[in-house]
Amino acid sequence: MALGKMLFIVNPAAKHGETAKLLPALRHHLQGVAGFDIQVSAGPRHAHDIAAHAVGYDVVIAVGGDGTVHEVVNGVMAHPAVSRPAFGVVPTGSGNDYARTLGMSNDLPTALRQIATGNQRYLDLGLCNGTWFAESISIGLDARVTVKAVELKTTTKVTGLALYMRALIYVLNNQYHAHKVTVRYDEDLAFKTEMLIIAVTNGPTYGGGFVVTPDAVPYDGLFDVCRIDGMPKAQAYARLPFIVLGKHTKMKPIHMSHARKIRVVSDTPVEGQLDGEVFLASEYDIRIEPGALSVIMPAPADKEL
């Protein structure tokens, strides 16, 4: 690896604690590699703090899922731009949507090779209410799905798309309702709407593989936006398979667009999720920062298909 000094930040809790079992393999595969350290996070926000204080490293690499990516990216972005390390990810989590966008393999030796031979490219980041996100923010129904997925991940040990599908079915059956909000894209006129979901993304998937914005790329300086109107529950069920596969973009209750800034305002707090991290707010101010972060991407011939 000729990437300079590297710090691997490992979240041992990722994927029901399976990542902790990978630590010996990680150390084994890095034998003979000069200039690296491994630090293991001990709980929520610890990965963020490790990354924020990672002085003197050329690359900081998140070993975990999208939650780990979220924490480490926010920690890296706390560094001044002139001394900010590059970012990389070894995906060992449940969803791994950002790693999927980059083309990273879920196989540990392959992912390490992709980092060793990869290219650094400046990619876009999103900023919502002062917090950075790498892959996506969504507001409304699918944030409730994320909450349920966190619960089910603990009780069922299911991961990936299957986990989010199970959570989605639960929410459709038990917590299905739309939200009255005011939305504004860029400098356009604001409009009122009743929406199920508004998803703002840098990459094509979230929720472990739902292809919500199939044409999204993380380096065009634009968000891809998917807004889904309120509809009867039966219609939502009928459209679900198309949304999973990314075949929903021309359906009448679904609005696809691009924007650099999005503002969503509600009279009452609405659930939101940033890279799988859930919170509650009445106002969401979202903007893109083009080329904000240097990210290691696999060489084109070495991307995961």
mmCIF file of C-alpha atoms in Angstrom, residues 57-290:
data_model
loop_
_atom_site.group_PDB
_atom_site.id
_atom_site.type_symbol
_atom_site.label_atom_id
_atom_site.label_comp_id
_atom_site.label_asym_id
_atom_site.label_seq_id
_atom_site.Cartn_x
_atom_site.Cartn_y
_atom_site.Cartn_z
ATOM 1 C CA TYR A 57 -2.579 10.399 8.998
ATOM 2 C CA ASP A 58 -2.888 10.510 5.227
ATOM 3 C CA VAL A 59 -5.902 8.180 5.094
ATOM 4 C CA VAL A 60 -8.574 7.299 7.651
ATOM 5 C CA ILE A 61 -10.474 4.099 6.870
ATOM 6 C CA ALA A 62 -13.823 3.108 8.390
ATOM 7 C CA VAL A 63 -14.203 -0.614 9.027
ATOM 8 C CA GLY A 64 -17.907 -1.211 9.570
ATOM 9 C CA GLY A 65 -21.252 -0.300 8.023
ATOM 10 C CA ASP A 66 -22.969 2.915 7.006
ATOM 11 C CA GLY A 67 -23.238 4.097 10.618
ATOM 12 C CA THR A 68 -19.482 3.783 10.978
ATOM 13 C CA VAL A 69 -18.987 5.604 7.667
ATOM 14 C CA HIS A 70 -21.259 8.380 8.928
ATOM 15 C CA GLU A 71 -19.290 8.847 12.146
ATOM 16 C CA VAL A 72 -15.857 8.665 10.536
ATOM 17 C CA VAL A 73 -16.769 11.038 7.692
ATOM 18 C CA ASN A 74 -18.012 13.615 10.195
ATOM 19 C CA GLY A 75 -14.817 13.185 12.198
ATOM 20 C CA VAL A 76 -12.630 13.587 9.115
ATOM 21 C CA MET A 77 -14.548 16.705 8.087
ATOM 22 C CA ALA A 78 -13.723 18.260 11.454
ATOM 23 C CA HIS A 79 -10.120 18.626 10.202
ATOM 24 C CA PRO A 80 -9.087 21.830 8.397
ATOM 25 C CA ALA A 81 -9.265 21.372 4.638
ATOM 26 C CA VAL A 82 -5.500 21.890 4.230
ATOM 27 C CA SER A 83 -4.652 18.940 6.505
ATOM 28 C CA ARG A 84 -7.725 16.758 6.042
ATOM 29 C CA PRO A 85 -6.925 13.066 5.482
ATOM 30 C CA ALA A 86 -8.483 11.062 2.688
ATOM 31 C CA PHE A 87 -11.263 8.634 3.537
ATOM 32 C CA GLY A 88 -11.734 4.959 2.779
ATOM 33 C CA VAL A 89 -14.132 2.196 3.791
ATOM 34 C CA VAL A 90 -13.821 -1.537 4.355
ATOM 35 C CA PRO A 91 -17.483 -2.628 4.432
ATOM 36 C CA THR A 92 -18.328 -5.067 7.218
ATOM 37 C CA GLY A 93 -21.790 -3.815 8.211
ATOM 38 C CA SER A 94 -25.418 -4.677 7.561
ATOM 39 C CA GLY A 95 -26.306 -2.268 4.749
ATOM 40 C CA ASN A 96 -23.029 -0.986 3.239
ATOM 41 C CA ASP A 97 -24.770 1.385 0.834
ATOM 42 C CA TYR A 98 -21.925 3.900 0.599
ATOM 43 C CA ALA A 99 -19.414 1.140 -0.046
ATOM 44 C CA ARG A 100 -21.746 -0.140 -2.769
ATOM 45 C CA THR A 101 -21.751 3.318 -4.359
ATOM 46 C CA LEU A 102 -17.932 3.318 -4.359
ATOM 47 C CA GLY A 103 -17.753 -0.204 -5.784
ATOM 48 C CA MET A 104 -16.116 -1.739 -2.716
ATOM 49 C CA SER A 105 -16.236 -5.486 -2.137
ATOM 50 C CA ASN A 106 -17.737 -7.009 1.016
ATOM 51 C CA ASP A 107 -14.895 -9.542 1.020
ATOM 52 C CA LEU A 108 -12.193 -8.362 3.434
ATOM 53 C CA PRO A 109 -9.047 -9.303 1.435
ATOM 54 C CA THR A 110 -10.585 -7.946 -1.764
ATOM 55 C CA ALA A 111 -11.576 -4.666 -0.100
ATOM 56 C CA LEU A 112 -8.062 -4.204 1.273
ATOM 57 C CA ARG A 113 -6.623 -4.830 -2.193
ATOM 58 C CA GLN A 114 -9.061 -2.295 -3.654
ATOM 59 C CA ILE A 115 -7.818 0.292 -1.175
ATOM 60 C CA ALA A 116 -4.171 -0.569 -1.883
ATOM 61 C CA THR A 117 -4.618 -0.186 -5.643
ATOM 62 C CA GLY A 118 -7.403 2.389 -5.660
ATOM 63 C CA ASN A 119 -7.576 5.981 -6.813
ATOM 64 C CA GLN A 120 -8.288 9.053 -4.725
ATOM 65 C CA ARG A 121 -11.151 11.138 -6.051
ATOM 66 C CA TYR A 122 -12.875 14.187 -4.581
ATOM 67 C CA LEU A 123 -16.523 13.276 -3.998
ATOM 68 C CA ASP A 124 -19.554 15.289 -2.977
ATOM 69 C CA LEU A 125 -20.916 15.331 0.548
ATOM 70 C CA GLY A 126 -24.264 16.467 1.847
ATOM 71 C CA LEU A 127 -24.815 18.699 4.844
ATOM 72 C CA CYS A 128 -28.088 18.683 6.786
ATOM 73 C CA ASN A 129 -28.653 20.931 9.798
ATOM 74 C CA GLY A 130 -24.911 21.032 10.375
ATOM 75 C CA THR A 131 -24.257 17.278 10.050
ATOM 76 C CA TRP A 132 -22.446 15.713 7.092
ATOM 77 C CA PHE A 133 -23.777 12.705 5.208
ATOM 78 C CA ALA A 134 -22.052 10.594 2.582
ATOM 79 C CA GLU A 135 -24.839 8.620 0.917
ATOM 80 C CA SER A 136 -28.333 9.843 1.727
ATOM 81 C CA ILE A 137 -30.853 11.597 3.866
ATOM 82 C CA SER A 138 -34.514 10.628 3.787
ATOM 83 C CA ILE A 139 -37.451 12.149 5.589
ATOM 84 C CA GLY A 140 -40.773 10.519 6.406
ATOM 85 C CA LEU A 141 -41.873 6.915 6.202
ATOM 86 C CA ASP A 142 -38.537 5.303 5.485
ATOM 87 C CA ALA A 143 -36.960 6.973 8.516
ATOM 88 C CA ARG A 144 -39.521 5.047 10.562
ATOM 89 C CA VAL A 145 -38.391 1.975 8.631
ATOM 90 C CA THR A 146 -34.824 2.675 9.759
ATOM 91 C CA VAL A 147 -35.932 2.876 13.397
ATOM 92 C CA LYS A 148 -37.684 -0.481 13.077
ATOM 93 C CA ALA A 149 -34.685 -1.969 11.266
ATOM 94 C CA VAL A 150 -32.399 -1.036 14.169
ATOM 95 C CA GLU A 151 -34.776 -2.848 16.522
ATOM 96 C CA LEU A 152 -35.096 -5.905 14.279
ATOM 97 C CA LYS A 153 -31.346 -6.078 13.721
ATOM 98 C CA THR A 154 -30.958 -6.742 17.437
ATOM 99 C CA THR A 155 -33.815 -9.215 17.805
ATOM 100 C CA THR A 156 -33.612 -11.167 14.528
ATOM 101 C CA LYS A 157 -29.930 -10.980 13.479
ATOM 102 C CA VAL A 158 -31.116 -10.381 9.889
ATOM 103 C CA THR A 159 -28.968 -8.013 7.788
ATOM 104 C CA GLY A 160 -28.942 -6.170 4.470
ATOM 105 C CA LEU A 161 -31.939 -5.778 2.204
ATOM 106 C CA ALA A 162 -33.858 -8.556 3.964
ATOM 107 C CA LEU A 163 -33.682 -6.599 7.231
ATOM 108 C CA TYR A 164 -35.022 -3.410 5.682
ATOM 109 C CA MET A 165 -37.732 -5.282 3.777
ATOM 110 C CA ARG A 166 -38.976 -6.798 7.020
ATOM 111 C CA ALA A 167 -38.922 -3.395 8.696
ATOM 112 C CA LEU A 168 -40.710 -1.802 5.736
ATOM 113 C CA ILE A 169 -43.525 -4.351 5.816
ATOM 114 C CA TYR A 170 -43.988 -3.689 9.514
ATOM 115 C CA VAL A 171 -44.162 0.080 9.012
ATOM 116 C CA LEU A 172 -46.549 -0.224 6.068
ATOM 117 C CA ASN A 173 -48.864 -2.321 8.235
ATOM 118 C CA ASN A 174 -48.600 -0.388 11.485
ATOM 119 C CA GLN A 175 -47.177 3.129 11.009
ATOM 120 C CA TYR A 176 -48.336 4.167 7.550
ATOM 121 C CA HIS A 177 -49.140 7.858 7.128
ATOM 122 C CA ALA A 178 -48.099 10.820 5.001
ATOM 123 C CA HIS A 179 -46.725 14.198 6.122
ATOM 124 C CA LYS A 180 -47.867 17.698 5.203
ATOM 125 C CA VAL A 181 -44.722 19.693 4.484
ATOM 126 C CA THR A 182 -43.427 22.708 2.608
ATOM 127 C CA VAL A 183 -40.576 21.956 0.196
ATOM 128 C CA ARG A 184 -38.179 24.222 -1.670
ATOM 129 C CA TYR A 185 -35.549 23.200 -4.214
ATOM 130 C CA ASP A 186 -32.645 25.620 -4.800
ATOM 131 C CA GLU A 187 -34.064 29.090 -5.461
ATOM 132 C CA ASP A 188 -37.409 27.854 -6.813
ATOM 133 C CA LEU A 189 -40.698 28.800 -5.207
ATOM 134 C CA ALA A 190 -41.616 26.744 -2.157
ATOM 135 C CA PHE A 191 -44.633 24.451 -2.472
ATOM 136 C CA LYS A 192 -46.837 22.559 -0.060
ATOM 137 C CA THR A 193 -47.301 18.831 -0.490
ATOM 138 C CA GLU A 194 -48.385 15.690 1.321
ATOM 139 C CA MET A 195 -45.541 13.241 1.033
ATOM 140 C CA LEU A 196 -44.670 9.769 2.184
ATOM 141 C CA ILE A 197 -40.950 10.134 1.575
ATOM 142 C CA ILE A 198 -38.417 12.588 0.307
ATOM 143 C CA ALA A 199 -35.011 11.017 -0.290
ATOM 144 C CA VAL A 200 -31.961 13.150 -1.095
ATOM 145 C CA THR A 201 -28.968 11.143 -2.229
ATOM 146 C CA ASN A 202 -25.399 11.104 -3.492
ATOM 147 C CA GLY A 203 -25.612 7.432 -4.464
ATOM 148 C CA PRO A 204 -28.257 5.143 -5.931
ATOM 149 C CA THR A 205 -29.194 3.023 -2.893
ATOM 150 C CA TYR A 206 -30.120 3.126 0.735
ATOM 151 C CA GLY A 207 -31.617 0.682 3.221
ATOM 152 C CA GLY A 208 -29.223 -2.075 2.258
ATOM 153 C CA GLY A 209 -29.949 -1.957 -1.457
ATOM 154 C CA PHE A 210 -33.224 -0.137 -2.237
ATOM 155 C CA VAL A 211 -32.458 1.532 -5.581
ATOM 156 C CA VAL A 212 -34.258 4.773 -4.751
ATOM 157 C CA THR A 213 -32.289 7.055 -7.123
ATOM 158 C CA PRO A 214 -30.844 4.740 -9.776
ATOM 159 C CA ASP A 215 -28.963 7.433 -11.712
ATOM 160 C CA ALA A 216 -27.235 9.102 -8.758
ATOM 161 C CA VAL A 217 -23.450 9.504 -8.797
ATOM 162 C CA PRO A 218 -21.363 11.030 -5.989
ATOM 163 C CA TYR A 219 -19.296 13.465 -8.059
ATOM 164 C CA ASP A 220 -21.670 15.533 -10.224
ATOM 165 C CA GLY A 221 -22.264 18.366 -7.742
ATOM 166 C CA LEU A 222 -25.985 17.582 -7.593
ATOM 167 C CA PHE A 223 -28.292 15.647 -5.318
ATOM 168 C CA ASP A 224 -30.706 13.175 -6.844
ATOM 169 C CA VAL A 225 -34.093 13.622 -5.191
ATOM 170 C CA CYS A 226 -36.978 11.155 -5.018
ATOM 171 C CA ARG A 227 -40.243 12.503 -3.588
ATOM 172 C CA ILE A 228 -43.167 10.112 -3.178
ATOM 173 C CA ASP A 229 -46.667 11.500 -2.703
ATOM 174 C CA GLY A 230 -49.103 10.184 -0.154
ATOM 175 C CA MET A 231 -51.235 7.352 -1.546
ATOM 176 C CA PRO A 232 -53.500 4.576 -0.296
ATOM 177 C CA LYS A 233 -51.624 1.744 1.377
ATOM 178 C CA ALA A 234 -52.647 -0.751 -1.308
ATOM 179 C CA GLN A 235 -50.980 1.414 -3.955
ATOM 180 C CA ALA A 236 -47.819 1.624 -1.857
ATOM 181 C CA TYR A 237 -47.672 -2.167 -1.685
ATOM 182 C CA ALA A 238 -48.179 -2.406 -5.437
ATOM 183 C CA ARG A 239 -45.274 -0.056 -6.114
ATOM 184 C CA LEU A 240 -42.882 -1.551 -3.563
ATOM 185 C CA PRO A 241 -41.221 -4.127 -5.867
ATOM 186 C CA PHE A 242 -40.547 -1.433 -8.448
ATOM 187 C CA ILE A 243 -38.881 0.834 -5.855
ATOM 188 C CA VAL A 244 -36.675 -2.013 -4.633
ATOM 189 C CA LEU A 245 -35.426 -2.556 -8.187
ATOM 190 C CA GLY A 246 -35.196 1.111 -9.203
ATOM 191 C CA LYS A 247 -38.028 0.822 -11.761
ATOM 192 C CA HIS A 248 -40.282 3.418 -10.148
ATOM 193 C CA THR A 249 -38.952 6.657 -11.584
ATOM 194 C CA LYS A 250 -41.725 7.256 -14.138
ATOM 195 C CA MET A 251 -44.678 6.366 -11.892
ATOM 196 C CA LYS A 252 -47.228 9.130 -11.418
ATOM 197 C CA PRO A 253 -47.033 9.584 -7.589
ATOM 198 C CA ILE A 254 -43.211 9.696 -7.723
ATOM 199 C CA HIS A 255 -41.208 12.815 -8.578
ATOM 200 C CA MET A 256 -37.531 12.587 -9.532
ATOM 201 C CA SER A 257 -35.375 15.708 -9.707
ATOM 202 C CA HIS A 258 -31.947 17.222 -9.079
ATOM 203 C CA ALA A 259 -31.037 20.029 -6.704
ATOM 204 C CA ARG A 260 -28.138 21.586 -4.837
ATOM 205 C CA LYS A 261 -30.239 22.740 -1.902
ATOM 206 C CA ILE A 262 -33.455 21.394 -0.415
ATOM 207 C CA ARG A 263 -35.460 22.798 2.464
ATOM 208 C CA VAL A 264 -38.270 20.788 4.080
ATOM 209 C CA VAL A 265 -40.449 22.372 6.765
ATOM 210 C CA SER A 266 -43.239 20.777 8.796
ATOM 211 C CA ASP A 267 -45.568 22.152 11.468
ATOM 212 C CA THR A 268 -44.778 19.069 13.558
ATOM 213 C CA PRO A 269 -41.512 17.125 13.890
ATOM 214 C CA VAL A 270 -40.888 14.526 11.167
ATOM 215 C CA GLU A 271 -38.536 11.541 11.364
ATOM 216 C CA GLY A 272 -35.385 11.690 9.267
ATOM 217 C CA GLN A 273 -32.356 9.499 8.749
ATOM 218 C CA LEU A 274 -28.827 10.417 7.652
ATOM 219 C CA ASP A 275 -26.832 7.419 6.453
ATOM 220 C CA GLY A 276 -28.995 5.275 8.733
ATOM 221 C CA GLU A 277 -28.719 7.538 11.784
ATOM 222 C CA VAL A 278 -32.219 8.608 12.905
ATOM 223 C CA PHE A 279 -33.295 11.960 14.295
ATOM 224 C CA LEU A 280 -36.378 14.173 14.547
ATOM 225 C CA ALA A 281 -36.781 17.736 13.274
ATOM 226 C CA SER A 282 -39.368 20.209 12.002
ATOM 227 C CA GLU A 283 -36.940 21.861 9.561
ATOM 228 C CA TYR A 284 -34.378 20.222 7.311
ATOM 229 C CA ASP A 285 -31.857 22.460 5.559
ATOM 230 C CA ILE A 286 -29.899 20.295 3.117
ATOM 231 C CA ARG A 287 -27.131 21.371 0.759
ATOM 232 C CA ILE A 288 -24.426 19.720 -1.278
ATOM 233 C CA GLU A 289 -20.718 20.437 -0.989
ATOM 234 C CA PRO A 290 -19.177 19.385 -4.317
#
